[in-house]
PDB file of C-alpha atoms in Angstrom:
ATOM      1  CA  MET S  45      -0.277   0.242   0.275  1.00 35.00           C
ATOM      2  CA  ARG S  46       0.771   3.985  -0.897  1.00 34.00           C
ATOM      3  CA  SER S  47       1.785   6.453   1.669  1.00 35.00           C
ATOM      4  CA  VAL S  48      -0.892   8.722   1.759  1.00 34.00           C
ATOM      5  CA  THR S  49      -0.476  12.277   0.403  1.00 35.00           C
ATOM      6  CA  ALA S  50      -2.682  15.366   0.899  1.00 32.00           C
ATOM      7  CA  GLY S  51      -4.172  15.376  -2.626  1.00 31.00           C
ATOM      8  CA  GLN S  52      -5.434  12.104  -1.718  1.00 37.00           C
ATOM      9  CA  VAL S  53      -8.160  13.340   0.797  1.00 38.00           C
ATOM     10  CA  THR S  54     -11.028  15.697  -0.341  1.00 36.00           C
ATOM     11  CA  ARG S  55     -10.555  18.613   1.946  1.00 38.00           C
ATOM     12  CA  SER S  56     -13.622  21.119   3.832  1.00 35.00           C
ATOM     13  CA  SER S  57     -13.215  24.107   5.442  1.00 34.00           C
ATOM     14  CA  VAL S  58     -15.339  22.481   9.415  1.00 40.00           C
ATOM     15  CA  HIS S  59     -13.359  25.009  12.177  1.00 44.00           C
ATOM     16  CA  PRO S  60     -12.966  23.502  15.801  1.00 50.00           C
ATOM     17  CA  LEU S  61     -15.829  22.137  17.128  1.00 47.00           C
ATOM     18  CA  THR S  62     -17.470  24.583  20.928  1.00 44.00           C
ATOM     19  CA  GLY S  63     -19.851  22.216  20.852  1.00 61.00           C
ATOM     20  CA  GLY S  64     -22.910  19.945  18.701  1.00 87.00           C
ATOM     21  CA  THR S  65     -23.425  17.422  16.490  1.00 92.00           C
ATOM     22  CA  GLN S  66     -21.997  16.694  13.063  1.00 95.00           C
ATOM     23  CA  ARG S  67     -22.570  14.105  10.558  1.00 96.00           C
ATOM     24  CA  ARG S  68     -20.107  14.119   7.521  1.00 96.00           C
ATOM     25  CA  LEU S  69     -19.066  12.126   4.261  1.00 97.00           C
ATOM     26  CA  LEU S  70     -15.577  10.909   4.945  1.00 98.00           C
ATOM     27  CA  HIS S  71     -13.378  10.154   1.686  1.00 97.00           C
ATOM     28  CA  THR S  72     -10.754   7.420   2.053  1.00 97.00           C
ATOM     29  CA  GLU S  73      -7.403   7.256   0.386  1.00 95.00           C
ATOM     30  CA  ASP S  74      -9.559   4.569  -1.642  1.00 95.00           C
ATOM     31  CA  GLY S  75     -12.015   6.620  -2.548  1.00 96.00           C
ATOM     32  CA  VAL S  76     -13.985   5.088  -0.630  1.00 97.00           C
ATOM     33  CA  VAL S  77     -17.263   7.871   0.666  1.00 98.00           C
ATOM     34  CA  ILE S  78     -17.202   6.962   4.483  1.00 98.00           C
ATOM     35  CA  ASP S  79     -20.554   7.686   6.589  1.00 98.00           C
ATOM     36  CA  ALA S  80     -19.472   9.648  10.173  1.00 98.00           C
ATOM     37  CA  LEU S  81     -20.020  11.040  13.218  1.00 98.00           C
ATOM     38  CA  TYR S  82     -19.068  13.011  16.381  1.00 97.00           C
ATOM     39  CA  GLU S  83     -20.804  14.186  19.172  1.00 96.00           C
ATOM     40  CA  PRO S  84     -19.045  16.895  21.761  1.00 92.00           C
ATOM     41  CA  GLY S  85     -19.766  14.705  24.419  1.00 73.00           C
ATOM     42  CA  SER S  86     -20.818  15.423  28.315  1.00 72.00           C
ATOM     43  CA  GLY S  87     -17.226  14.023  29.908  1.00 59.00           C
ATOM     44  CA  SER S  88     -15.000  16.706  31.077  1.00 55.00           C
ATOM     45  CA  PHE S  89     -12.485  16.299  28.579  1.00 56.00           C
ATOM     46  CA  GLN S  90     -12.514  17.841  25.532  1.00 64.00           C
ATOM     47  CA  GLU S  91      -9.340  17.947  23.686  1.00 81.00           C
ATOM     48  CA  PRO S  92      -8.955  14.152  22.969  1.00 92.00           C
ATOM     49  CA  ALA S  93     -11.432  12.432  21.529  1.00 96.00           C
ATOM     50  CA  ILE S  94     -12.052   8.621  21.184  1.00 98.00           C
ATOM     51  CA  VAL S  95     -13.089   7.247  17.859  1.00 99.00           C
ATOM     52  CA  ILE S  96     -15.244   3.540  17.182  1.00 99.00           C
ATOM     53  CA  ALA S  97     -14.466   1.140  15.334  1.00 99.00           C
ATOM     54  CA  HIS S  98     -17.768  -0.524  15.190  1.00 98.00           C
ATOM     55  CA  GLY S  99     -17.505  -5.168  14.379  1.00 97.00           C
ATOM     56  CA  PHE S 100     -18.485  -6.826  10.776  1.00 96.00           C
ATOM     57  CA  THR S 101     -22.020  -5.916  10.533  1.00 94.00           C
ATOM     58  CA  GLY S 102     -22.421  -3.110  12.882  1.00 95.00           C
ATOM     59  CA  ASP S 103     -23.283   1.082  11.485  1.00 96.00           C
ATOM     60  CA  LEU S 104     -22.946   3.466  12.815  1.00 96.00           C
ATOM     61  CA  GLU S 105     -26.890   3.823  14.174  1.00 96.00           C
ATOM     62  CA  ARG S 106     -27.072   0.108  15.649  1.00 96.00           C
ATOM     63  CA  PRO S 107     -27.934   0.337  19.009  1.00 96.00           C
ATOM     64  CA  HIS S 108     -25.610  -1.734  20.371  1.00 97.00           C
ATOM     65  CA  VAL S 109     -22.834   0.901  18.346  1.00 97.00           C
ATOM     66  CA  ARG S 110     -24.762   3.870  20.049  1.00 97.00           C
ATOM     67  CA  ARG S 111     -24.854   2.875  23.698  1.00 98.00           C
ATOM     68  CA  VAL S 112     -20.899   2.061  22.954  1.00 98.00           C
ATOM     69  CA  ALA S 113     -21.398   5.605  22.128  1.00 97.00           C
ATOM     70  CA  GLY S 114     -22.885   6.972  24.794  1.00 96.00           C
ATOM     71  CA  VAL S 115     -21.203   5.414  28.082  1.00 97.00           C
ATOM     72  CA  LEU S 116     -17.291   6.611  26.193  1.00 97.00           C
ATOM     73  CA  GLY S 117     -18.980   9.710  25.158  1.00 95.00           C
ATOM     74  CA  ARG S 118     -19.775  10.447  29.742  1.00 94.00           C
ATOM     75  CA  HIS S 119     -15.578  10.870  28.990  1.00 94.00           C
ATOM     76  CA  ALA S 120     -14.596  12.837  25.742  1.00 94.00           C
ATOM     77  CA  PRO S 121     -15.980  13.979  22.212  1.00 95.00           C
ATOM     78  CA  VAL S 122     -16.859  10.325  20.168  1.00 97.00           C
ATOM     79  CA  VAL S 123     -16.824   9.522  15.956  1.00 98.00           C
ATOM     80  CA  THR S 124     -18.448   7.086  15.410  1.00 98.00           C
ATOM     81  CA  PHE S 125     -18.273   5.398  11.665  1.00 98.00           C
ATOM     82  CA  SER S 126     -19.767   2.578   9.198  1.00 98.00           C
ATOM     83  CA  PHE S 127     -17.308   0.948   7.568  1.00 97.00           C
ATOM     84  CA  ARG S 128     -17.395   0.262   3.909  1.00 98.00           C
ATOM     85  CA  GLY S 129     -20.456  -2.447   3.061  1.00 96.00           C
ATOM     86  CA  HIS S 130     -22.051  -1.105   6.313  1.00 96.00           C
ATOM     87  CA  GLY S 131     -25.045   1.222   6.807  1.00 94.00           C
ATOM     88  CA  ALA S 132     -25.113   4.309   4.579  1.00 95.00           C
ATOM     89  CA  SER S 133     -21.607   4.185   3.817  1.00 97.00           C
ATOM     90  CA  GLY S 134     -19.809   2.988   0.407  1.00 96.00           C
ATOM     91  CA  GLY S 135     -18.158   0.355  -0.539  1.00 96.00           C
ATOM     92  CA  ARG S 136     -17.694  -3.264   0.163  1.00 96.00           C
ATOM     93  CA  SER S 137     -16.662  -5.370   2.539  1.00 95.00           C
ATOM     94  CA  THR S 138     -12.822  -6.023   3.180  1.00 96.00           C
ATOM     95  CA  VAL S 139     -13.267  -7.733   6.179  1.00 94.00           C
ATOM     96  CA  GLY S 140     -10.743  -5.821   8.745  1.00 90.00           C
ATOM     97  CA  ASP S 141      -8.186  -5.240   5.441  1.00 95.00           C
ATOM     98  CA  ARG S 142      -8.815  -2.169   3.356  1.00 96.00           C
ATOM     99  CA  GLU S 143     -11.024  -0.781   6.861  1.00 97.00           C
ATOM    100  CA  VAL S 144      -7.691   0.082   7.740  1.00 98.00           C
ATOM    101  CA  LEU S 145      -8.286   3.509   5.348  1.00 98.00           C
ATOM    102  CA  ASP S 146     -11.844   3.605   7.011  1.00 98.00           C
ATOM    103  CA  LEU S 147     -10.515   4.433  10.114  1.00 98.00           C
ATOM    104  CA  ALA S 148      -7.712   6.897   8.825  1.00 98.00           C
ATOM    105  CA  ALA S 149     -10.239   8.867   7.351  1.00 98.00           C
ATOM    106  CA  ALA S 150     -12.012   8.948  10.725  1.00 98.00           C
ATOM    107  CA  VAL S 151      -9.058   9.871  12.722  1.00 98.00           C
ATOM    108  CA  ARG S 152      -8.252  12.111  10.882  1.00 97.00           C
ATOM    109  CA  TRP S 153     -11.678  14.381  10.605  1.00 97.00           C
ATOM    110  CA  ALA S 154     -10.978  14.170  14.887  1.00 96.00           C
ATOM    111  CA  ARG S 155      -7.911  15.769  14.134  1.00 95.00           C
ATOM    112  CA  GLY S 156      -9.335  18.502  11.785  1.00 93.00           C
ATOM    113  CA  LEU S 157     -11.950  19.334  13.996  1.00 93.00           C
ATOM    114  CA  GLY S 158      -9.055  20.370  16.560  1.00 91.00           C
ATOM    115  CA  HIS S 159      -8.719  17.180  18.401  1.00 94.00           C
ATOM    116  CA  THR S 160      -4.934  16.400  19.429  1.00 92.00           C
ATOM    117  CA  ARG S 161      -4.698  13.710  21.268  1.00 95.00           C
ATOM    118  CA  VAL S 162      -7.090  10.261  19.477  1.00 97.00           C
ATOM    119  CA  ALA S 163      -7.524   7.291  20.936  1.00 98.00           C
ATOM    120  CA  THR S 164      -9.485   4.533  19.075  1.00 99.00           C
ATOM    121  CA  VAL S 165     -11.662   1.188  20.355  1.00 99.00           C
ATOM    122  CA  GLY S 166     -12.416  -1.578  18.206  1.00 98.00           C
ATOM    123  CA  PHE S 167     -14.935  -4.848  18.435  1.00 98.00           C
ATOM    124  CA  SER S 168     -13.814  -7.877  17.344  1.00 98.00           C
ATOM    125  CA  MET S 169     -13.092  -7.052  13.666  1.00 97.00           C
ATOM    126  CA  GLY S 170     -13.459  -3.061  14.687  1.00 98.00           C
ATOM    127  CA  GLY S 171     -10.091  -5.002  17.331  1.00 98.00           C
ATOM    128  CA  SER S 172      -8.628  -5.727  14.046  1.00 98.00           C
ATOM    129  CA  VAL S 173      -8.233  -3.174  12.299  1.00 98.00           C
ATOM    130  CA  VAL S 174      -7.520  -0.566  15.066  1.00 98.00           C
ATOM    131  CA  LEU S 175      -4.366  -2.926  15.566  1.00 98.00           C
ATOM    132  CA  ARG S 176      -3.336  -2.720  13.051  1.00 98.00           C
ATOM    133  CA  HIS S 177      -4.348   0.820  12.033  1.00 98.00           C
ATOM    134  CA  ALA S 178      -2.027   1.755  14.756  1.00 98.00           C
ATOM    135  CA  ALA S 179       0.828  -0.544  13.767  1.00 97.00           C
ATOM    136  CA  LEU S 180       0.520   1.208   9.937  1.00 96.00           C
ATOM    137  CA  TYR S 181      -0.296   4.645  11.105  1.00 94.00           C
ATOM    138  CA  GLY S 182       2.530   4.445  13.965  1.00 79.00           C
ATOM    139  CA  ASP S 183       5.839   5.269  15.156  1.00 70.00           C
ATOM    140  CA  GLY S 184       6.724   1.911  14.270  1.00 54.00           C
ATOM    141  CA  ALA S 185       5.135   1.885  10.316  1.00 53.00           C
ATOM    142  CA  GLY S 186       8.425   1.729   8.731  1.00 44.00           C
ATOM    143  CA  ALA S 187       9.173  -1.672   9.847  1.00 39.00           C
ATOM    144  CA  GLY S 188       5.784  -3.375   8.570  1.00 39.00           C
ATOM    145  CA  ALA S 189       6.198  -6.723   7.294  1.00 37.00           C
ATOM    146  CA  GLY S 190       6.057  -5.643   3.222  1.00 37.00           C
ATOM    147  CA  GLY S 191       6.505  -1.854   3.825  1.00 41.00           C
ATOM    148  CA  ASP S 192       3.563  -1.318   4.451  1.00 50.00           C
ATOM    149  CA  GLY S 193       4.137   1.850   6.693  1.00 50.00           C
ATOM    150  CA  ARG S 194       2.516   4.878   5.980  1.00 54.00           C
ATOM    151  CA  THR S 195       3.428   8.568   6.342  1.00 52.00           C
ATOM    152  CA  ASP S 196       0.220  10.971   7.713  1.00 80.00           C
ATOM    153  CA  ALA S 197       0.830  11.921  10.810  1.00 86.00           C
ATOM    154  CA  ASP S 198      -2.529  13.225  11.312  1.00 92.00           C
ATOM    155  CA  ALA S 199      -4.948   9.983  10.534  1.00 95.00           C
ATOM    156  CA  ARG S 200      -2.013   7.925  13.550  1.00 95.00           C
ATOM    157  CA  THR S 201      -3.325   7.258  16.731  1.00 96.00           C
ATOM    158  CA  ASP S 202      -2.456   7.873  20.329  1.00 97.00           C
ATOM    159  CA  ALA S 203      -3.870   5.385  22.752  1.00 98.00           C
ATOM    160  CA  VAL S 204      -5.828   2.039  21.396  1.00 98.00           C
ATOM    161  CA  VAL S 205      -8.337  -0.320  23.010  1.00 99.00           C
ATOM    162  CA  ALA S 206      -9.087  -3.657  21.128  1.00 99.00           C
ATOM    163  CA  VAL S 207     -12.115  -5.566  22.782  1.00 99.00           C
ATOM    164  CA  SER S 208     -12.956  -9.057  21.225  1.00 98.00           C
ATOM    165  CA  ALA S 209     -10.261  -8.966  18.476  1.00 98.00           C
ATOM    166  CA  PRO S 210      -8.890 -11.764  17.092  1.00 98.00           C
ATOM    167  CA  ALA S 211      -5.560 -13.089  17.162  1.00 98.00           C
ATOM    168  CA  ARG S 212      -4.863 -14.923  13.536  1.00 96.00           C
ATOM    169  CA  TRP S 213      -6.760 -14.760  10.374  1.00 95.00           C
ATOM    170  CA  TYR S 214      -8.826 -17.099   8.598  1.00 94.00           C
ATOM    171  CA  TYR S 215      -9.572 -18.534  12.407  1.00 95.00           C
ATOM    172  CA  ARG S 216     -12.102 -21.669  12.229  1.00 96.00           C
ATOM    173  CA  GLY S 217     -12.496 -23.597  15.755  1.00 96.00           C
ATOM    174  CA  THR S 218     -15.469 -21.603  16.565  1.00 97.00           C
ATOM    175  CA  ALA S 219     -19.199 -23.034  15.277  1.00 97.00           C
ATOM    176  CA  PRO S 220     -19.754 -18.847  15.059  1.00 95.00           C
ATOM    177  CA  MET S 221     -16.688 -18.706  12.907  1.00 97.00           C
ATOM    178  CA  ARG S 222     -17.442 -20.952  10.965  1.00 96.00           C
ATOM    179  CA  ARG S 223     -20.433 -19.461  10.221  1.00 95.00           C
ATOM    180  CA  LEU S 224     -18.981 -16.034   9.615  1.00 93.00           C
ATOM    181  CA  HIS S 225     -15.809 -17.653   6.719  1.00 92.00           C
ATOM    182  CA  TRP S 226     -19.471 -19.260   5.672  1.00 94.00           C
ATOM    183  CA  LEU S 227     -21.155 -15.595   5.643  1.00 92.00           C
ATOM    184  CA  VAL S 228     -17.797 -13.864   3.856  1.00 93.00           C
ATOM    185  CA  THR S 229     -16.436 -16.703   1.624  1.00 92.00           C
ATOM    186  CA  ARG S 230     -20.246 -18.506  -0.474  1.00 93.00           C
ATOM    187  CA  PRO S 231     -21.606 -16.367  -2.986  1.00 93.00           C
ATOM    188  CA  MET S 232     -25.487 -18.017  -1.069  1.00 94.00           C
ATOM    189  CA  GLY S 233     -23.818 -16.088   2.308  1.00 91.00           C
ATOM    190  CA  ARG S 234     -22.771 -12.763   0.513  1.00 93.00           C
ATOM    191  CA  ALA S 235     -26.699 -12.905  -0.016  1.00 94.00           C
ATOM    192  CA  VAL S 236     -27.289 -13.213   3.117  1.00 92.00           C
ATOM    193  CA  GLY S 237     -25.369 -10.774   4.730  1.00 88.00           C
ATOM    194  CA  ARG S 238     -26.290  -8.056   2.261  1.00 91.00           C
ATOM    195  CA  LEU S 239     -29.874  -8.634   2.483  1.00 91.00           C
ATOM    196  CA  GLY S 240     -30.601  -9.840   6.070  1.00 87.00           C
ATOM    197  CA  LEU S 241     -27.511  -8.387   7.651  1.00 89.00           C
ATOM    198  CA  ARG S 242     -27.622  -4.950   5.552  1.00 89.00           C
ATOM    199  CA  THR S 243     -23.513  -5.844   4.872  1.00 91.00           C
ATOM    200  CA  ARG S 244     -21.753  -5.440   1.333  1.00 93.00           C
ATOM    201  CA  ILE S 245     -19.433  -8.212   1.364  1.00 92.00           C
ATOM    202  CA  HIS S 246     -16.270  -8.177  -0.990  1.00 94.00           C
ATOM    203  CA  HIS S 247     -16.141 -11.206  -3.422  1.00 90.00           C
ATOM    204  CA  ARG S 248     -12.588 -11.595  -4.138  1.00 90.00           C
ATOM    205  CA  ASP S 249     -10.362 -12.754  -1.424  1.00 89.00           C
ATOM    206  CA  TRP S 250      -6.815 -11.193  -0.094  1.00 91.00           C
ATOM    207  CA  ASN S 251      -4.750 -10.295  -1.935  1.00 90.00           C
ATOM    208  CA  PRO S 252      -1.563  -9.753  -0.476  1.00 94.00           C
ATOM    209  CA  ILE S 253      -3.165 -11.581   3.168  1.00 94.00           C
ATOM    210  CA  PRO S 254      -2.777  -7.964   5.259  1.00 94.00           C
ATOM    211  CA  LEU S 255      -0.977  -7.787   8.349  1.00 95.00           C
ATOM    212  CA  SER S 256      -2.291 -10.101  11.058  1.00 97.00           C
ATOM    213  CA  PRO S 257      -3.140  -8.021  14.406  1.00 98.00           C
ATOM    214  CA  VAL S 258      -0.916 -10.451  15.970  1.00 98.00           C
ATOM    215  CA  GLU S 259       2.228  -9.254  13.867  1.00 98.00           C
ATOM    216  CA  ALA S 260       0.774  -5.900  14.237  1.00 98.00           C
ATOM    217  CA  VAL S 261       1.044  -5.404  17.562  1.00 98.00           C
ATOM    218  CA  PRO S 262       4.525  -5.144  18.411  1.00 97.00           C
ATOM    219  CA  LEU S 263       4.435  -1.830  15.835  1.00 96.00           C
ATOM    220  CA  ILE S 264       2.016  -0.519  17.906  1.00 97.00           C
ATOM    221  CA  ALA S 265       4.970   1.155  21.194  1.00 94.00           C
ATOM    222  CA  PRO S 266       4.760   3.952  22.742  1.00 95.00           C
ATOM    223  CA  ALA S 267       0.906   3.786  21.945  1.00 96.00           C
ATOM    224  CA  PRO S 268      -0.862   2.548  25.086  1.00 97.00           C
ATOM    225  CA  LEU S 269      -2.576  -0.936  24.140  1.00 98.00           C
ATOM    226  CA  LEU S 270      -5.365  -2.711  26.086  1.00 99.00           C
ATOM    227  CA  ILE S 271      -6.766  -5.896  24.760  1.00 99.00           C
ATOM    228  CA  VAL S 272      -9.982  -6.429  26.230  1.00 99.00           C
ATOM    229  CA  HIS S 273     -11.703 -10.334  25.730  1.00 99.00           C
ATOM    230  CA  GLY S 274     -14.224 -11.988  27.595  1.00 98.00           C
ATOM    231  CA  ASP S 275     -13.769 -15.495  29.741  1.00 98.00           C
ATOM    232  CA  ARG S 276     -17.011 -17.037  27.333  1.00 98.00           C
ATOM    233  CA  ASP S 277     -16.522 -15.491  23.755  1.00 98.00           C
ATOM    234  CA  GLY S 278     -17.925 -17.543  21.614  1.00 97.00           C
ATOM    235  CA  TYR S 279     -15.743 -16.513  19.015  1.00 97.00           C
ATOM    236  CA  PHE S 280     -12.245 -16.160  19.823  1.00 98.00           C
ATOM    237  CA  PRO S 281     -11.097 -18.108  22.668  1.00 98.00           C
ATOM    238  CA  LEU S 282      -8.878 -16.724  25.295  1.00 98.00           C
ATOM    239  CA  ASP S 283      -5.413 -17.895  23.573  1.00 98.00           C
ATOM    240  CA  HIS S 284      -5.978 -14.471  20.960  1.00 98.00           C
ATOM    241  CA  PRO S 285      -6.265 -12.349  23.552  1.00 98.00           C
ATOM    242  CA  ARG S 286      -3.056 -13.327  25.274  1.00 98.00           C
ATOM    243  CA  SER S 287      -1.564 -14.311  21.560  1.00 98.00           C
ATOM    244  CA  LEU S 288      -1.797 -10.484  21.336  1.00 98.00           C
ATOM    245  CA  ALA S 289      -0.335  -9.761  25.208  1.00 98.00           C
ATOM    246  CA  GLU S 290       2.632 -12.323  24.354  1.00 98.00           C
ATOM    247  CA  ALA S 291       3.887  -9.529  20.734  1.00 97.00           C
ATOM    248  CA  ALA S 292       3.570  -6.493  22.689  1.00 97.00           C
ATOM    249  CA  GLY S 293       6.340  -7.682  25.050  1.00 94.00           C
ATOM    250  CA  GLY S 294       4.736  -6.390  27.794  1.00 92.00           C
ATOM    251  CA  ALA S 295       4.268  -2.730  26.370  1.00 94.00           C
ATOM    252  CA  ALA S 296      -0.052  -3.472  26.317  1.00 97.00           C
ATOM    253  CA  GLU S 297      -2.428  -3.945  29.398  1.00 98.00           C
ATOM    254  CA  LEU S 298      -4.686  -7.094  29.337  1.00 98.00           C
ATOM    255  CA  TRP S 299      -8.289  -7.675  30.864  1.00 98.00           C
ATOM    256  CA  VAL S 300     -10.135 -10.999  31.020  1.00 98.00           C
ATOM    257  CA  GLU S 301     -13.746 -10.105  31.536  1.00 98.00           C
ATOM    258  CA  PRO S 302     -15.207 -12.831  33.596  1.00 98.00           C
ATOM    259  CA  GLY S 303     -18.692 -13.881  32.398  1.00 98.00           C
ATOM    260  CA  MET S 304     -18.285 -11.645  29.062  1.00 98.00           C
ATOM    261  CA  GLY S 305     -18.584 -12.874  25.569  1.00 98.00           C
ATOM    262  CA  HIS S 306     -18.589 -11.200  22.300  1.00 98.00           C
ATOM    263  CA  ALA S 307     -17.350  -7.557  21.646  1.00 97.00           C
ATOM    264  CA  GLU S 308     -20.342  -5.113  21.841  1.00 97.00           C
ATOM    265  CA  HIS S 309     -23.020  -7.015  22.852  1.00 96.00           C
ATOM    266  CA  ALA S 310     -21.551  -8.487  25.474  1.00 97.00           C
ATOM    267  CA  ALA S 311     -19.926  -5.128  27.068  1.00 98.00           C
ATOM    268  CA  ASP S 312     -21.937  -3.786  29.415  1.00 97.00           C
ATOM    269  CA  GLU S 313     -21.721  -0.261  30.656  1.00 97.00           C
ATOM    270  CA  ALA S 314     -19.343  -0.672  33.740  1.00 98.00           C
ATOM    271  CA  LEU S 315     -16.552  -2.031  31.493  1.00 98.00           C
ATOM    272  CA  LEU S 316     -17.444   0.176  28.703  1.00 98.00           C
ATOM    273  CA  ALA S 317     -17.224   2.800  31.834  1.00 98.00           C
ATOM    274  CA  ARG S 318     -13.919   1.756  32.666  1.00 98.00           C
ATOM    275  CA  ILE S 319     -13.114   1.553  29.118  1.00 98.00           C
ATOM    276  CA  GLY S 320     -13.195   5.240  28.517  1.00 97.00           C
ATOM    277  CA  GLU S 321     -11.685   6.365  32.440  1.00 96.00           C
ATOM    278  CA  TRP S 322      -8.472   4.161  30.490  1.00 98.00           C
ATOM    279  CA  ALA S 323      -8.814   5.507  27.586  1.00 97.00           C
ATOM    280  CA  THR S 324      -9.400   9.210  28.716  1.00 95.00           C
ATOM    281  CA  ALA S 325      -6.034   8.450  30.909  1.00 96.00           C
ATOM    282  CA  ALA S 326      -3.825   6.503  28.282  1.00 96.00           C
ATOM    283  CA  LEU S 327      -3.802  10.023  26.658  1.00 94.00           C
ATOM    284  CA  GLY S 328      -2.716  11.842  29.350  1.00 88.00           C
ATOM    285  CA  CYS S 329      -6.067  13.576  31.058  1.00 76.00           C
ATOM    286  CA  GLU S 330      -6.636  15.909  34.335  1.00 56.00           C
ATOM    287  CA  GLU S 331      -9.462  16.620  35.842  1.00 46.00           C
ATOM    288  CA  GLY S 332     -10.264  19.578  34.716  1.00 42.00           C
ATOM    289  CA  ASP S 333      -8.798  19.437  31.496  1.00 44.00           C
ATOM    290  CA  ALA S 334     -11.680  20.161  28.927  1.00 39.00           C
ATOM    291  CA  SER S 335     -10.223  22.952  26.190  1.00 38.00           C
ATOM    292  CA  LEU S 336     -10.282  22.940  22.729  1.00 38.00           C
ATOM    293  CA  PRO S 337      -7.118  23.876  20.950  1.00 36.00           C
ATOM    294  CA  ALA S 338      -7.391  27.356  19.449  1.00 31.00           C
ATOM    295  CA  THR S 339      -7.315  26.271  16.007  1.00 32.00           C
ATOM    296  CA  ALA S 340      -7.108  23.632  13.450  1.00 36.00           C
ATOM    297  CA  GLU S 341      -7.017  22.398   9.711  1.00 35.00           C
ATOM    298  CA  GLY S 342      -9.368  21.037   7.724  1.00 37.00           C
ATOM    299  CA  ASP S 343     -11.284  18.089   7.623  1.00 39.00           C
ATOM    300  CA  ALA S 344     -11.267  14.765   4.822  1.00 41.00           C
ATOM    301  CA  SER S 345     -14.743  15.130   4.743  1.00 42.00           C
ATOM    302  CA  VAL S 346     -17.940  16.597   3.095  1.00 42.00           C
ATOM    303  CA  PRO S 347     -21.199  17.235   3.900  1.00 42.00           C
ATOM    304  CA  ALA S 348     -23.690  14.297   4.671  1.00 43.00           C
ATOM    305  CA  THR S 349     -25.667  15.348   2.154  1.00 36.00           C
ATOM    306  CA  ALA S 350     -23.052  14.811  -1.009  1.00 34.00           C
ATOM    307  CA  GLU S 351     -24.183  11.236  -2.740  1.00 33.00           C
ATOM    308  CA  ALA S 352     -22.974   8.083  -0.893  1.00 31.00           C
TER     309      ALA S 352
END
């Protein structure tokens, strides 16, 4: 993949926010239109922002995603968006590959709105995306397999939370993952995804195979990393989060949550509140830090009335 250049995104003159929700259509490096929503939140911290990456078949308007945004919004302003092939976004899902470009556009938008510190919080597929995004756009990006490191500083993250994320690709060790592989790889499965789950899935196989989450983790430091996983996750057993934590070489924090299942649906309000507290602390926030920068550059967005 190429490094990002300034001309590869559409920019508009959005000024730093002092309050108010905004809906935008963001443009990714490869030209996909992404539906995104900014909410200033109700917390005392306004300089940092949290960008939420939903799981497969989710979108920014799904009730479970809105619930996550509502809780995290008590700690900092929040950006939610729909991955390609999901909801009102354009394109087709590549199930975690090109989705790093979607997340990069959302982070870039948050910074364009004046937020100098950004944490990414991803669930399931979104968890794998935040890990790969942090590696590809972070300080260790140049060491990535295949030279995939990127140079767009506005798209980088300052802290990462991966919830219910896989460690490796093509895992079929559980019944839910076998069903998911059928959904993604078979024409009938993709039809079910499109008609029943409102998820448009790309028919092409990965080529090349992207950097796996466990390969990405060593490249994330010095950004703080939190890995969260339920001990009753029906998709990915505990060897996945433990492999991710081990790959971090002591640079990650691992929370194994008793009784928790998989991703957003299983994350209760108390856990989400702890994640919000961890994210703002990892971004260096202190009580009373409620200011926004005085100036900021334009963002990678167009008004949400544009065609998807």
